[in-house]
Amino acid sequence: MGKRFTASASQLKPDPRYNSKLASKFINCLMYDGKKSVATRVFYTALDIIGKRVPDVSPIDIFTQAVENVKPGIEVRSKRVGGATYQVPTPVNSKRQLTLSIRWLLEVSRSKKGRTMEIRLADELHAAYKREGAAMTKRENVHRMADANKAFAHFAF
């Protein structure tokens, strides 16, 4: 069996402004059609907007905390046992936690219409920093599902 993941994590270079690998990964996930300069501009503009809203805290710290707040600790996975399919709560490894939190933040930001992506992203990151917003709601729903299916935890694989 081949490698499960690509070498992108080892090749990832920190972003130029904040020297953060997390920011660099987020920019790569934000990017569409290889347009990295557009994604970079959107990300940095969103952080500048956040910096104006919360002047006493560094924007990169707000971004990092927002991503941390959205990370799920547990999720449900389907497990087939004797003809029935159960939703089994399982812990989430750190790589998947990061992937899910970035994915949820971007999904929510992209789904809102009417304003520029910079403003939508800034709004969602700021809301996640305060433990509010749609991305946090998504995380709470995942945790609620896992809690509701605790009875099937003995099927964990």
mmCIF file of C-alpha atoms in Angstrom:
data_model
loop_
_atom_site.group_PDB
_atom_site.id
_atom_site.type_symbol
_atom_site.label_atom_id
_atom_site.label_comp_id
_atom_site.label_asym_id
_atom_site.label_seq_id
_atom_site.Cartn_x
_atom_site.Cartn_y
_atom_site.Cartn_z
ATOM 1 C CA MET A 1 0.000 0.000 0.000
ATOM 2 C CA GLY A 2 1.324 3.464 -0.903
ATOM 3 C CA LYS A 3 1.657 6.533 1.227
ATOM 4 C CA ARG A 4 -1.585 7.795 2.646
ATOM 5 C CA PHE A 5 -0.746 11.486 2.458
ATOM 6 C CA THR A 6 1.175 13.642 0.024
ATOM 7 C CA ALA A 7 4.434 15.373 0.910
ATOM 8 C CA SER A 8 2.693 18.758 1.068
ATOM 9 C CA ALA A 9 3.052 19.016 4.864
ATOM 10 C CA SER A 10 6.831 18.631 4.715
ATOM 11 C CA GLN A 11 7.152 21.023 1.769
ATOM 12 C CA LEU A 12 4.878 23.684 3.266
ATOM 13 C CA LYS A 13 6.721 26.969 3.796
ATOM 14 C CA PRO A 14 5.563 29.511 6.387
ATOM 15 C CA ASP A 15 3.750 32.547 4.997
ATOM 16 C CA PRO A 16 5.894 35.671 4.438
ATOM 17 C CA ARG A 17 3.989 38.148 6.619
ATOM 18 C CA TYR A 18 3.374 36.201 9.838
ATOM 19 C CA ASN A 19 5.862 33.317 9.405
ATOM 20 C CA SER A 20 3.066 30.862 10.192
ATOM 21 C CA LYS A 21 2.663 27.426 8.608
ATOM 22 C CA LEU A 22 -0.992 27.392 9.639
ATOM 23 C CA ALA A 23 -1.611 30.611 7.705
ATOM 24 C CA SER A 24 0.184 29.145 4.701
ATOM 25 C CA LYS A 25 -1.963 25.990 4.846
ATOM 26 C CA PHE A 26 -5.127 28.088 5.158
ATOM 27 C CA ILE A 27 -4.128 30.170 2.112
ATOM 28 C CA ASN A 28 -3.553 26.970 0.125
ATOM 29 C CA CYS A 29 -7.007 25.678 1.113
ATOM 30 C CA LEU A 30 -8.582 29.053 0.268
ATOM 31 C CA MET A 31 -6.991 29.035 -3.184
ATOM 32 C CA TYR A 32 -9.106 28.320 -6.283
ATOM 33 C CA ASP A 33 -7.683 27.294 -9.675
ATOM 34 C CA GLY A 34 -4.065 27.843 -8.611
ATOM 35 C CA LYS A 35 -4.634 31.562 -8.004
ATOM 36 C CA LYS A 36 -2.460 31.844 -4.930
ATOM 37 C CA SER A 37 -1.918 35.598 -5.142
ATOM 38 C CA VAL A 38 -5.694 36.143 -5.010
ATOM 39 C CA ALA A 39 -6.044 33.777 -2.025
ATOM 40 C CA THR A 40 -3.130 35.484 -0.258
ATOM 41 C CA ARG A 41 -4.666 38.920 -0.806
ATOM 42 C CA VAL A 42 -8.052 37.753 0.491
ATOM 43 C CA PHE A 43 -6.490 36.195 3.610
ATOM 44 C CA TYR A 44 -4.279 39.147 4.501
ATOM 45 C CA THR A 45 -7.090 41.652 3.878
ATOM 46 C CA ALA A 46 -9.362 39.610 6.162
ATOM 47 C CA LEU A 47 -6.689 39.655 8.880
ATOM 48 C CA ASP A 48 -6.270 43.421 8.408
ATOM 49 C CA ILE A 49 -10.039 43.840 8.902
ATOM 50 C CA ILE A 50 -9.842 41.733 12.069
ATOM 51 C CA GLY A 51 -6.865 43.804 13.232
ATOM 52 C CA LYS A 52 -8.956 46.983 12.956
ATOM 53 C CA ARG A 53 -11.866 45.409 14.856
ATOM 54 C CA VAL A 54 -9.722 44.045 17.695
ATOM 55 C CA PRO A 55 -6.713 46.378 17.916
ATOM 56 C CA ASP A 56 -5.311 45.005 21.204
ATOM 57 C CA VAL A 57 -4.717 41.437 19.904
ATOM 58 C CA SER A 58 -2.507 40.370 16.994
ATOM 59 C CA PRO A 59 -4.606 39.256 13.959
ATOM 60 C CA ILE A 60 -2.586 36.061 13.556
ATOM 61 C CA ASP A 61 -3.318 35.161 17.195
ATOM 62 C CA ILE A 62 -7.033 35.686 16.572
ATOM 63 C CA PHE A 63 -6.820 33.524 13.442
ATOM 64 C CA THR A 64 -4.923 30.755 15.271
ATOM 65 C CA GLN A 65 -7.369 30.777 18.181
ATOM 66 C CA ALA A 66 -10.345 30.745 15.797
ATOM 67 C CA VAL A 67 -9.004 27.628 14.053
ATOM 68 C CA GLU A 68 -8.325 26.007 17.461
ATOM 69 C CA ASN A 69 -11.863 26.784 18.667
ATOM 70 C CA VAL A 70 -13.470 25.153 15.617
ATOM 71 C CA LYS A 71 -11.429 21.911 15.835
ATOM 72 C CA PRO A 72 -13.676 18.943 16.716
ATOM 73 C CA GLY A 73 -12.531 16.522 19.403
ATOM 74 C CA ILE A 74 -14.842 13.665 18.462
ATOM 75 C CA GLU A 75 -16.931 12.710 15.430
ATOM 76 C CA VAL A 76 -19.243 9.918 14.321
ATOM 77 C CA ARG A 77 -18.267 7.335 11.730
ATOM 78 C CA SER A 78 -20.518 4.755 10.128
ATOM 79 C CA LYS A 79 -19.830 1.169 11.166
ATOM 80 C CA ARG A 80 -21.719 -1.769 9.725
ATOM 81 C CA VAL A 81 -22.371 -4.523 12.254
ATOM 82 C CA GLY A 82 -24.507 -7.532 11.337
ATOM 83 C CA GLY A 83 -26.659 -5.834 8.709
ATOM 84 C CA ALA A 84 -27.219 -2.634 10.690
ATOM 85 C CA THR A 85 -25.257 0.576 10.290
ATOM 86 C CA TYR A 86 -24.341 2.404 13.493
ATOM 87 C CA GLN A 87 -22.976 5.902 13.964
ATOM 88 C CA VAL A 88 -19.985 5.212 16.203
ATOM 89 C CA PRO A 89 -18.328 8.133 18.014
ATOM 90 C CA THR A 90 -14.552 8.131 17.486
ATOM 91 C CA PRO A 91 -11.816 10.566 18.505
ATOM 92 C CA VAL A 92 -10.394 12.765 15.735
ATOM 93 C CA ASN A 93 -6.638 12.820 15.122
ATOM 94 C CA SER A 94 -4.854 16.189 15.039
ATOM 95 C CA LYS A 95 -4.325 16.294 11.268
ATOM 96 C CA ARG A 96 -8.013 15.685 10.589
ATOM 97 C CA GLN A 97 -9.011 18.206 13.291
ATOM 98 C CA LEU A 98 -7.041 20.900 11.476
ATOM 99 C CA THR A 99 -8.427 19.886 8.077
ATOM 100 C CA LEU A 100 -12.022 19.905 9.312
ATOM 101 C CA SER A 101 -11.709 23.264 11.070
ATOM 102 C CA ILE A 102 -10.201 24.943 7.987
ATOM 103 C CA ARG A 103 -12.799 23.286 5.730
ATOM 104 C CA TRP A 104 -15.705 24.407 7.927
ATOM 105 C CA LEU A 105 -14.440 27.992 8.207
ATOM 106 C CA LEU A 106 -14.057 28.229 4.428
ATOM 107 C CA GLU A 107 -17.385 26.512 3.669
ATOM 108 C CA VAL A 108 -19.265 28.924 5.912
ATOM 109 C CA SER A 109 -17.418 31.952 4.531
ATOM 110 C CA ARG A 110 -18.118 30.899 0.944
ATOM 111 C CA SER A 111 -21.781 30.114 1.585
ATOM 112 C CA LYS A 112 -22.654 33.633 2.750
ATOM 113 C CA LYS A 113 -23.490 35.924 -0.142
ATOM 114 C CA GLY A 114 -23.711 39.673 -0.629
ATOM 115 C CA ARG A 115 -20.276 40.858 0.484
ATOM 116 C CA THR A 116 -16.675 40.364 -0.537
ATOM 117 C CA MET A 117 -14.855 37.211 0.528
ATOM 118 C CA GLU A 118 -12.463 39.279 2.666
ATOM 119 C CA ILE A 119 -15.307 40.603 4.809
ATOM 120 C CA ARG A 120 -17.089 37.234 5.006
ATOM 121 C CA LEU A 121 -13.871 35.478 6.054
ATOM 122 C CA ALA A 122 -13.054 38.185 8.615
ATOM 123 C CA ASP A 123 -16.574 37.922 10.059
ATOM 124 C CA GLU A 124 -16.389 34.153 10.396
ATOM 125 C CA LEU A 125 -12.872 34.137 11.896
ATOM 126 C CA HIS A 126 -13.880 36.829 14.387
ATOM 127 C CA ALA A 127 -17.038 34.893 15.302
ATOM 128 C CA ALA A 128 -15.053 31.654 15.725
ATOM 129 C CA TYR A 129 -12.558 33.515 17.936
ATOM 130 C CA LYS A 130 -15.487 34.488 20.181
ATOM 131 C CA ARG A 131 -16.804 30.872 20.008
ATOM 132 C CA GLU A 132 -19.808 31.934 17.912
ATOM 133 C CA GLY A 133 -20.790 31.679 14.264
ATOM 134 C CA ALA A 134 -21.793 28.965 11.835
ATOM 135 C CA ALA A 135 -18.475 27.077 11.928
ATOM 136 C CA MET A 136 -18.782 26.715 15.708
ATOM 137 C CA THR A 137 -22.393 25.592 15.220
ATOM 138 C CA LYS A 138 -21.152 22.897 12.829
ATOM 139 C CA ARG A 139 -18.616 21.752 15.461
ATOM 140 C CA GLU A 140 -21.298 21.701 18.172
ATOM 141 C CA ASN A 141 -23.567 19.612 15.910
ATOM 142 C CA VAL A 142 -20.777 17.075 15.339
ATOM 143 C CA HIS A 143 -20.156 16.850 19.103
ATOM 144 C CA ARG A 144 -23.913 16.570 19.764
ATOM 145 C CA MET A 145 -24.183 13.702 17.245
ATOM 146 C CA ALA A 146 -21.281 11.902 18.933
ATOM 147 C CA ASP A 147 -22.864 12.438 22.344
ATOM 148 C CA ALA A 148 -26.227 11.136 21.141
ATOM 149 C CA ASN A 149 -24.599 7.963 19.789
ATOM 150 C CA LYS A 150 -22.485 7.256 22.877
ATOM 151 C CA ALA A 151 -24.339 3.964 23.322
ATOM 152 C CA PHE A 152 -22.579 2.580 20.234
ATOM 153 C CA ALA A 153 -19.082 3.489 21.434
ATOM 154 C CA HIS A 154 -18.330 -0.175 22.110
ATOM 155 C CA PHE A 155 -18.360 -0.732 18.313
ATOM 156 C CA ALA A 156 -15.369 1.600 17.920
ATOM 157 C CA PHE A 157 -12.738 0.244 15.569
#
